[in-house]
Coordinates of C-alpha atoms and ligand atoms in Angstrom, one line a residue:
X1 CA -7.5 -2.5 -29.9
X2 CA -8.0 -3.0 -26.2
X3 CA -6.3 -5.8 -24.5
X4 CA -5.7 -6.2 -20.8
X5 CA -5.6 -8.7 -18.0
X6 CA -7.2 -8.0 -14.6
X7 CA -6.4 -9.8 -11.3
X8 CA -7.9 -9.4 -7.9
X9 CA -8.6 -11.1 -4.6
X10 CA -11.2 -13.8 -5.1
X11 CA -13.3 -12.9 -2.0
X12 CA -13.6 -9.6 -0.2
X13 CA -15.7 -9.6 2.9
X14 CA -16.7 -6.2 4.3
X15 CA -18.1 -6.6 7.8
X16 CA -17.9 -4.4 10.9
X17 CA -16.7 -6.7 13.7
X18 CA -16.0 -9.4 11.2
X19 CA -12.6 -10.1 12.7
X20 CA -14.3 -11.9 15.5
X21 CA -15.4 -14.6 13.0
X22 CA -11.9 -15.3 11.6
X23 CA -11.6 -18.7 13.3
X24 CA -15.1 -19.7 12.0
X25 CA -14.1 -18.6 8.5
X26 CA -10.9 -20.6 8.6
X27 CA -12.6 -23.7 10.1
X28 CA -15.1 -23.6 7.2
X29 CA -12.2 -23.6 4.8
X30 CA -10.5 -26.6 6.4
X31 CA -7.7 -24.8 8.3
X32 CA -6.4 -26.6 11.4
X33 CA -3.2 -24.8 12.4
X34 CA -3.1 -21.1 12.0
X35 CA -0.3 -18.5 12.1
X36 CA -1.3 -14.9 12.5
X37 CA 1.5 -12.5 11.3
X38 CA 1.3 -9.0 12.9
X39 CA 3.4 -6.3 14.5
X40 CA 3.9 -5.2 18.2
X41 CA 1.8 -2.1 17.7
X42 CA -1.3 -4.0 16.4
X43 CA -0.9 -6.6 19.2
X44 CA -0.6 -4.0 22.0
X45 CA -3.6 -2.1 20.6
X46 CA -5.6 -5.3 21.5
X47 CA -6.8 -5.7 17.9
X48 CA -6.2 -9.4 17.9
X49 CA -8.1 -10.3 21.1
X50 CA -11.6 -10.9 19.6
X51 CA -10.1 -13.1 16.8
X52 CA -8.0 -15.0 19.3
X53 CA -11.0 -15.8 21.5
X54 CA -12.7 -17.3 18.4
X55 CA -9.8 -19.7 17.9
X56 CA -9.9 -20.8 21.6
X57 CA -13.7 -21.3 21.4
X58 CA -13.4 -23.5 18.3
X59 CA -10.2 -25.3 19.5
X60 CA -8.1 -24.4 16.5
X61 CA -4.4 -24.3 17.0
X62 CA -3.2 -20.7 16.8
X63 CA 0.3 -19.2 16.9
X64 CA 1.0 -15.5 16.6
X65 CA 4.2 -14.0 15.1
X66 CA 4.2 -10.4 16.2
X67 CA 7.7 -9.3 15.3
X68 CA 7.0 -7.5 12.0
X69 CA 8.8 -4.2 11.7
X70 CA 7.6 -1.3 9.5
X71 CA 9.2 -1.6 6.0
X72 CA 10.0 -5.2 6.8
X73 CA 13.7 -6.3 6.3
X74 CA 14.7 -9.8 5.0
X75 CA 15.5 -11.1 8.6
X76 CA 11.8 -10.5 9.7
X77 CA 10.5 -12.5 6.8
X78 CA 13.0 -15.3 7.5
X79 CA 12.0 -15.4 11.1
X80 CA 8.3 -15.4 10.3
X81 CA 8.8 -18.3 7.8
X82 CA 10.6 -20.3 10.4
X83 CA 7.7 -19.7 12.9
X84 CA 5.2 -21.0 10.3
X85 CA 7.3 -24.0 9.6
X86 CA 7.8 -24.8 13.3
X87 CA 4.1 -24.7 14.2
X88 CA 3.3 -26.5 10.9
X89 CA 0.8 -23.8 10.0
X90 CA -1.6 -24.8 7.3
X91 CA -3.3 -21.3 7.2
X92 CA -1.6 -17.9 7.3
X93 CA -3.3 -14.7 8.3
X94 CA -1.7 -11.3 7.8
X95 CA -3.3 -8.9 10.3
X96 CA -2.2 -5.3 10.4
X97 CA -0.9 -2.6 8.0
X98 CA 0.9 -3.1 4.8
X99 CA 4.0 -4.3 6.6
X100 CA 2.2 -7.2 8.3
X101 CA 0.2 -8.2 5.3
X102 CA 3.3 -8.1 3.0
X103 CA 5.2 -10.4 5.4
X104 CA 2.3 -12.8 5.6
X105 CA 2.1 -13.0 1.8
X106 CA 5.7 -14.1 1.7
X107 CA 5.3 -16.5 4.6
X108 CA 2.4 -18.2 2.8
X109 CA 4.7 -18.5 -0.3
X110 CA 8.0 -19.5 1.3
X111 CA 6.8 -21.7 4.2
X112 CA 6.1 -24.5 1.6
X113 CA 9.9 -24.7 1.1
X114 CA 9.5 -24.6 -2.6
X115 CA 11.0 -21.2 -3.3
X116 CA 13.7 -18.9 -1.7
X117 CA 13.2 -15.2 -1.0
X118 CA 16.4 -14.3 -2.9
X119 CA 15.0 -16.0 -6.0
X120 CA 11.6 -14.5 -6.2
X121 CA 12.2 -10.7 -6.5
X122 CA 10.7 -9.2 -9.6
X123 CA 7.5 -9.5 -11.6
X124 CA 6.0 -12.9 -12.2
X125 CA 9.0 -14.8 -10.8
X126 CA 7.3 -16.4 -7.8
X127 CA 5.4 -19.4 -9.0
X128 CA 4.0 -20.9 -5.8
X129 CA 2.2 -23.0 -4.6
X130 CA 1.5 -21.1 -1.3
X131 CA -0.4 -21.9 1.9
X132 CA -4.0 -20.6 2.2
X133 CA -3.9 -16.9 3.1
X134 CA -6.3 -14.4 4.6
X135 CA -5.4 -10.7 4.9
X136 CA -7.0 -8.3 7.4
X137 CA -5.9 -4.7 7.0
X138 CA -5.9 -2.5 10.0
X139 CA -4.7 0.7 8.2
X140 CA -6.6 2.2 5.2
X141 CA -3.6 2.7 3.0
X142 CA -1.6 0.1 1.1
X143 CA -4.5 -2.0 -0.3
X144 CA -2.0 -4.9 0.1
X145 CA -5.0 -7.2 0.7
X146 CA -5.9 -7.0 -3.0
X147 CA -2.4 -6.6 -4.6
X148 CA 0.0 -9.1 -6.1
X149 CA 2.8 -7.2 -4.4
X150 CA 5.0 -7.6 -1.3
X151 CA 7.7 -5.0 -0.6
X152 CA 10.9 -6.0 1.2
X153 CA 13.6 -3.7 2.5
X154 CA 16.7 -5.4 1.2
X155 CA 19.4 -3.0 2.3
X156 CA 19.8 0.5 4.0
X157 CA 19.0 2.0 0.7
X158 CA 16.8 -0.3 -1.4
X159 CA 13.3 -1.8 -1.3
X160 CA 12.5 -4.6 -3.7
X161 CA 9.1 -6.0 -4.7
X162 CA 8.0 -9.6 -5.1
X163 CA 5.1 -9.4 -7.6
X164 CA 3.1 -12.4 -8.5
X165 CA -0.6 -13.4 -8.7
X166 CA 0.4 -16.0 -6.2
X167 CA 0.5 -13.3 -3.6
X168 CA -3.2 -12.4 -3.9
X169 CA -4.9 -13.9 -0.8
X170 CA -7.9 -16.2 -0.8
X171 CA -9.9 -13.7 1.2
X172 CA -9.6 -10.1 2.3
X173 CA -11.6 -9.2 5.4
X174 CA -12.3 -5.5 5.8
X175 CA -13.5 -4.8 9.3
X176 CA -13.6 -1.0 9.9
X177 CA -13.8 -1.4 13.7
X178 CA -10.1 -2.4 13.6
X179 CA -9.2 1.0 12.3
X180 CA -11.0 3.1 14.8
X181 CA -7.9 3.5 17.1
X182 CA -5.5 4.3 14.3
X183 CA -3.6 7.4 15.4
X184 CA -4.4 10.5 13.4
X185 CA -0.9 10.9 11.9
X186 CA -1.0 7.2 10.7
X187 CA -4.5 7.8 9.3
X188 CA -3.3 10.8 7.4
X189 CA -0.2 9.2 6.0
X190 CA -1.8 5.9 5.0
X191 CA -4.8 7.7 3.5
X192 CA -2.5 9.9 1.3
X193 CA -0.7 6.7 0.2
X194 CA -4.1 5.2 -0.9
X195 CA -4.8 8.5 -2.8
X196 CA -1.4 8.3 -4.5
X197 CA -2.2 4.7 -5.6
X198 CA -5.4 5.8 -7.3
X199 CA -3.8 8.9 -8.9
X200 CA -0.7 7.0 -10.2
X201 CA -2.9 4.1 -11.4
X202 CA -5.1 6.5 -13.4
X203 CA -2.1 8.2 -15.0
X204 CA 0.2 5.2 -15.4
X205 CA 1.9 4.8 -18.8
X206 CA 1.5 1.1 -18.9
X207 CA -1.5 -1.2 -18.4
X208 CA -4.1 1.5 -17.6
X209 CA -7.5 0.0 -18.5
X210 CA -11.2 0.8 -18.1
X211 CA -11.6 -1.3 -14.9
X212 CA -8.6 0.2 -13.1
X213 CA -9.9 3.7 -14.2
X214 CA -13.3 3.0 -12.6
X215 CA -11.7 1.7 -9.5
X216 CA -9.3 4.6 -9.2
X217 CA -12.0 7.3 -9.6
X218 CA -14.3 5.7 -7.0
X219 CA -11.4 5.2 -4.7
X220 CA -10.6 8.9 -4.9
X221 CA -14.2 9.8 -4.3
X222 CA -14.3 7.8 -1.1
X223 CA -10.8 8.8 0.1
X224 CA -11.0 12.5 -0.7
X225 CA -14.4 12.9 1.0
X226 CA -13.6 10.9 4.1
X227 CA -9.9 11.6 4.9
X228 CA -10.3 14.8 6.8
X229 CA -13.2 13.3 8.8
X230 CA -11.3 10.2 9.7
X231 CA -8.2 12.2 10.7
X232 CA -10.3 14.6 12.8
X233 CA -12.7 12.1 14.4
X234 CA -11.0 8.7 14.6
X235 CA -14.2 7.1 16.0
X236 CA -16.3 7.9 13.0
X237 CA -17.0 4.4 11.8
X238 CA -18.6 5.5 8.5
X239 CA -15.6 7.6 7.6
X240 CA -13.3 4.7 8.6
X241 CA -15.3 2.2 6.5
X242 CA -15.2 4.5 3.5
X243 CA -11.5 4.9 3.9
X244 CA -10.9 1.2 4.2
X245 CA -13.0 0.5 1.1
X246 CA -11.4 3.4 -0.8
X247 CA -7.9 2.0 0.0
X248 CA -9.0 -1.4 -1.2
X249 CA -10.4 -0.1 -4.5
X250 CA -7.2 1.9 -5.0
X251 CA -5.2 -1.3 -4.4
X252 CA -7.3 -3.2 -7.0
X253 CA -6.6 -0.4 -9.4
X254 CA -2.8 -0.1 -9.0
X255 CA -2.0 -3.8 -8.9
X256 CA -3.3 -3.9 -12.4
X257 CA -2.3 -0.4 -13.6
X258 CA 1.0 0.1 -11.7
X259 CA 2.2 3.1 -9.7
X260 CA 5.1 5.2 -11.0
X261 CA 7.2 8.3 -10.1
X262 CA 5.8 9.2 -6.7
X263 CA 6.5 5.7 -5.4
X264 CA 9.9 5.4 -7.2
X265 CA 11.1 8.6 -5.4
X266 CA 9.4 7.8 -2.1
X267 CA 11.0 4.4 -1.6
X268 CA 14.6 5.7 -1.1
X269 CA 13.2 8.2 1.5
X270 CA 11.6 5.3 3.4
X271 CA 14.6 3.0 3.1
X272 CA 17.3 5.5 4.0
X273 CA 15.5 7.8 6.5
X274 CA 12.8 5.4 7.9
X275 CA 10.1 7.8 7.0
X276 CA 6.7 6.0 6.9
X277 CA 5.7 4.9 3.4
X278 CA 2.6 7.1 3.2
X279 CA 4.5 10.2 4.4
X280 CA 7.3 9.6 1.9
X281 CA 4.7 9.6 -0.8
X282 CA 3.0 12.7 0.5
X283 CA 6.3 14.6 0.4
X284 CA 6.9 13.8 -3.2
X285 CA 3.4 14.0 -4.6
X286 CA 3.2 17.7 -5.4
X287 CA 6.6 17.9 -7.2
X288 CA 6.0 14.7 -9.3
X289 CA 2.5 15.9 -10.3
X290 CA 3.9 19.3 -11.4
X291 CA 6.6 17.4 -13.3
X292 CA 3.9 15.4 -15.2
X293 CA 1.6 18.3 -15.9
X294 CA 2.3 18.6 -19.6
X295 CA 1.7 14.9 -20.3
X296 CA -1.4 14.2 -18.2
X297 CA -3.0 17.5 -17.2
X298 CA -6.3 16.4 -18.8
X299 CA -6.3 13.2 -16.6
X300 CA -5.4 15.2 -13.5
X301 CA -8.2 17.7 -14.3
X302 CA -10.6 14.7 -14.5
X303 CA -9.5 13.6 -11.0
X304 CA -9.5 17.2 -9.8
X305 CA -13.3 17.3 -10.3
X306 CA -13.6 14.3 -8.0
X307 CA -11.1 15.5 -5.3
X308 CA -12.0 19.2 -5.4
X309 CA -15.3 19.5 -7.3
X310 CA -15.8 22.9 -8.9
X311 CA -12.2 23.6 -10.0
X312 CA -12.2 26.2 -12.8
X313 CA -10.1 27.1 -15.8
X314 CA -8.4 25.1 -18.6
X315 CA -7.4 21.5 -17.9
X316 CA -3.9 22.7 -17.3
X317 CA -5.1 25.3 -14.8
X318 CA -7.2 22.7 -13.0
X319 CA -4.4 20.2 -12.9
X320 CA -2.0 22.8 -11.5
X321 CA -4.5 23.7 -8.8
X322 CA -4.9 20.0 -7.9
X323 CA -1.1 19.4 -7.8
X324 CA -0.8 22.4 -5.4
X325 CA -3.6 21.3 -3.2
X326 CA -2.3 17.7 -2.9
X327 CA 1.2 19.0 -2.4
X328 CA 0.0 20.8 0.7
X329 CA -2.3 18.1 1.9
X330 CA 0.2 16.6 4.3
X331 CA 0.7 19.9 6.1
X332 CA -3.0 20.5 6.2
X333 CA -3.5 17.2 8.0
X334 CA -0.8 17.9 10.5
X335 CA 2.1 16.0 8.9
X336 CA 5.5 17.2 8.0
X337 CA 5.3 19.0 4.6
X338 CA 8.9 19.2 3.5
X339 CA 11.9 16.8 3.2
X340 CA 13.8 19.1 5.6
X341 CA 11.1 18.4 8.2
X342 CA 12.1 14.7 8.2
X343 CA 15.9 15.4 8.4
X344 CA 16.8 15.3 4.8
X345 CA 19.2 18.0 3.5
X346 CA 20.6 19.2 0.2
X347 CA 23.6 16.9 0.8
X348 CA 21.4 13.8 0.6
X349 CA 19.8 14.6 -2.8
X350 CA 22.4 13.0 -5.1
X351 CA 22.3 9.8 -3.2
X352 CA 18.5 9.7 -3.1
X353 CA 18.3 10.4 -6.8
X354 CA 20.8 7.6 -7.5
X355 CA 18.7 5.2 -5.3
X356 CA 15.5 6.2 -7.1
X357 CA 17.1 5.2 -10.5
X358 CA 17.2 1.6 -9.2
X359 CA 13.3 1.6 -9.1
X360 CA 13.1 0.6 -12.7
X361 CA 9.9 -1.5 -12.1
X362 CA 8.2 1.8 -11.1
X363 CA 10.0 4.3 -13.3
X364 CA 8.9 2.5 -16.5
X365 CA 5.3 3.4 -15.6
X366 CA 5.9 7.2 -15.4
X367 CA 3.9 9.2 -18.0
X368 CA 7.1 11.4 -18.3
X369 CA 10.5 9.9 -18.3
X370 CA 12.4 10.6 -15.1
X371 CA 16.2 10.9 -15.5
X372 CA 18.8 11.1 -12.7
X373 CA 18.9 14.9 -13.1
X374 CA 15.1 15.1 -13.0
X375 CA 15.0 13.0 -9.8
X376 CA 17.6 15.3 -8.2
X377 CA 15.5 18.3 -9.2
X378 CA 12.3 16.8 -7.8
X379 CA 14.0 16.1 -4.5
X380 CA 15.3 19.6 -4.4
X381 CA 11.8 21.0 -5.1
X382 CA 10.5 18.9 -2.1
X383 CA 13.2 20.1 0.3
Ligands
NAD1 N1 1.9 -4.8 -1.0 C1 1.5 -3.6 -1.5 O1 0.8 -3.6 -2.5 C2 2.0 -2.4 -0.8 C3 1.6 -1.1 -1.3 C4 2.1 0.0 -0.7 C5 3.0 -0.1 0.4 N2 3.4 -1.3 0.8 C6 4.2 -1.5 2.0 O2 3.4 -1.4 3.2 C7 4.2 -0.9 4.2 C8 3.5 0.2 4.9 O3 2.2 -0.2 5.4 P1 1.3 0.8 6.3 O4 1.4 2.2 5.7 O5 0.0 0.2 6.4 O6 2.0 0.8 7.7 P2 2.5 -0.3 8.7 O7 2.0 -1.7 8.4 O8 4.0 -0.2 8.7 O9 2.0 0.2 10.1 C9 2.3 1.5 10.6 C10 2.1 1.6 12.1 O10 0.7 1.6 12.4 C11 0.4 0.7 13.4 N3 -1.0 0.3 13.3 C12 -1.5 -0.4 12.2 N4 -2.8 -0.5 12.4 C13 -3.1 0.0 13.5 C14 -4.4 0.2 14.2 N5 -5.5 -0.1 13.7 N6 -4.4 0.9 15.4 C15 -3.2 1.3 15.9 N7 -2.0 1.2 15.3 C16 -2.0 0.6 14.1 C17 1.4 -0.4 13.3 O11 1.7 -1.0 14.6 C18 2.7 0.4 12.9 O12 3.4 0.9 14.0 C19 5.6 -0.6 3.7 O13 6.5 -1.6 3.9 C20 5.3 -0.4 2.2 O14 6.4 -0.6 1.4 C21 2.9 -2.4 0.2
FE2_2 FE1 2.0 3.0 -1.6

C-alpha cells in the first residue's frame, strides 16, 4: 500500500528580472516593513540594487542584514533575529545562497519571540507561527527555497537541522539573472550539491515516493545537461535558468524523500575544515555511491541513463560507471577532487568518522547501513 505526505512551497515564481518586482509583490501581500537577509558577497556583487530601488519607489521601509556567513553559526542567526525585531519587520526576505535563505527562515520563525533556537532543532519540533517569508536563491544548489530545512553550524564539528513545514516560505522567486555572475567554482560546487540532492532523494531508504522520483529525475536531466555549460559560460542565461529550476526541483524531491550518506559524511568536512557544502558533497559522492552499489545499482542505472545516456552493460556495470563518472566530476569542473586537496589527512579520518555518526537524521535514510568503520573507510577512499 502506498502512503505518503508531500510538502512544498505554495507559490514558485520563475521570472528573469523578477527580483526588481520584489517590493511590488510584498506590497500586494500587505507587507509594510521588510528585512532582507543576505551575505556580504551577494551585497557587494550588487544583486540587491534593483530590488532596493523598488522599495524606495514604493515607500516601503526596508532594512538589510548582510552579515550572514557561509555555513551560518548560531551567533549570526541571533544577530539577524535581533535586527528583525529592532526594525519591527513584518516581512522577511532571504536573498542569496543556502546560507542566507537558511538564516532568513529561522529569522521568520524566531523573530515572533514564540520559540528559541536551542529548542527547535530536529524534525517537526518548530511549530511557528512565523513572519511572512519570501526566498530568492542566487545560487543553483541547495533548493532551500522549497525545503522545510535550515542548517545551523552549532560547533566546530557539528551542523544541526531545524526541519519543519513552518520553514517553507510563502513564495520562492527564481530569477536566473541573479545567478549570471556566480563564479565558476561556486557554480560547479553548488550544481553538484543539487545533483546529490536528486540522487540521494531517488535512492533514499525512507519516504521515497512517486512525486519525489519524478522531480529527482527531471532535476537530474536539467542539471546534468546544463552544468558544464553554466560553468564554462556564466552568462548563458538559458543554462543558468535550467540550473536554477533543476536545483529547485531537486529541493522539492529531497525535502520529501530525505538525503542520506553523502550529506552525512559531507557535513563534518564542512564544519571542521570550512569546505563549501557543495564541494564537501562532491568529494564524498563517488565513494558513497560505490558503497551503495549492491543495494541500489538498478536505481543508479536508471539515473545513469539520464545523466550519461547510452551507458551499456548490466545495471551493476552501468551504476559502477556512473559512480566513477560522478566521482570525478569535481575535478572535471576544475574543483579539488580529493580530501587531501582541501587539507584533510589520514590523521583526521577517525574524528570525521565519529562526527559523521552524529548525523543520525541523515544516516537513517541510507540504503545501506553506515557504521563507524564504514565511515572511516569511505573517508580513506576519498583521501
Ligand atoms: N536548507 C536546505 O535545504 C539546505 C540544503 C543544502 C544545504 N544547505 C546549506 O546551505 C548552505 C550552502 O549554501 P550555498 O551552497 O548556496 O552557498 P552560500 O549561500 O554559502 O554562498 C556561497 C558563496 O557564494 C556567494 N554568492 C551567492 N550567490 C552569488 C551570486 N549570484 N553571485 C556572486 N556570488 C554569489 C556568496 O556570497 C557566498 O560567498 C550551507 O550552510 C548548507 O548547509 C541548506
Ligand atoms: Fe546539500
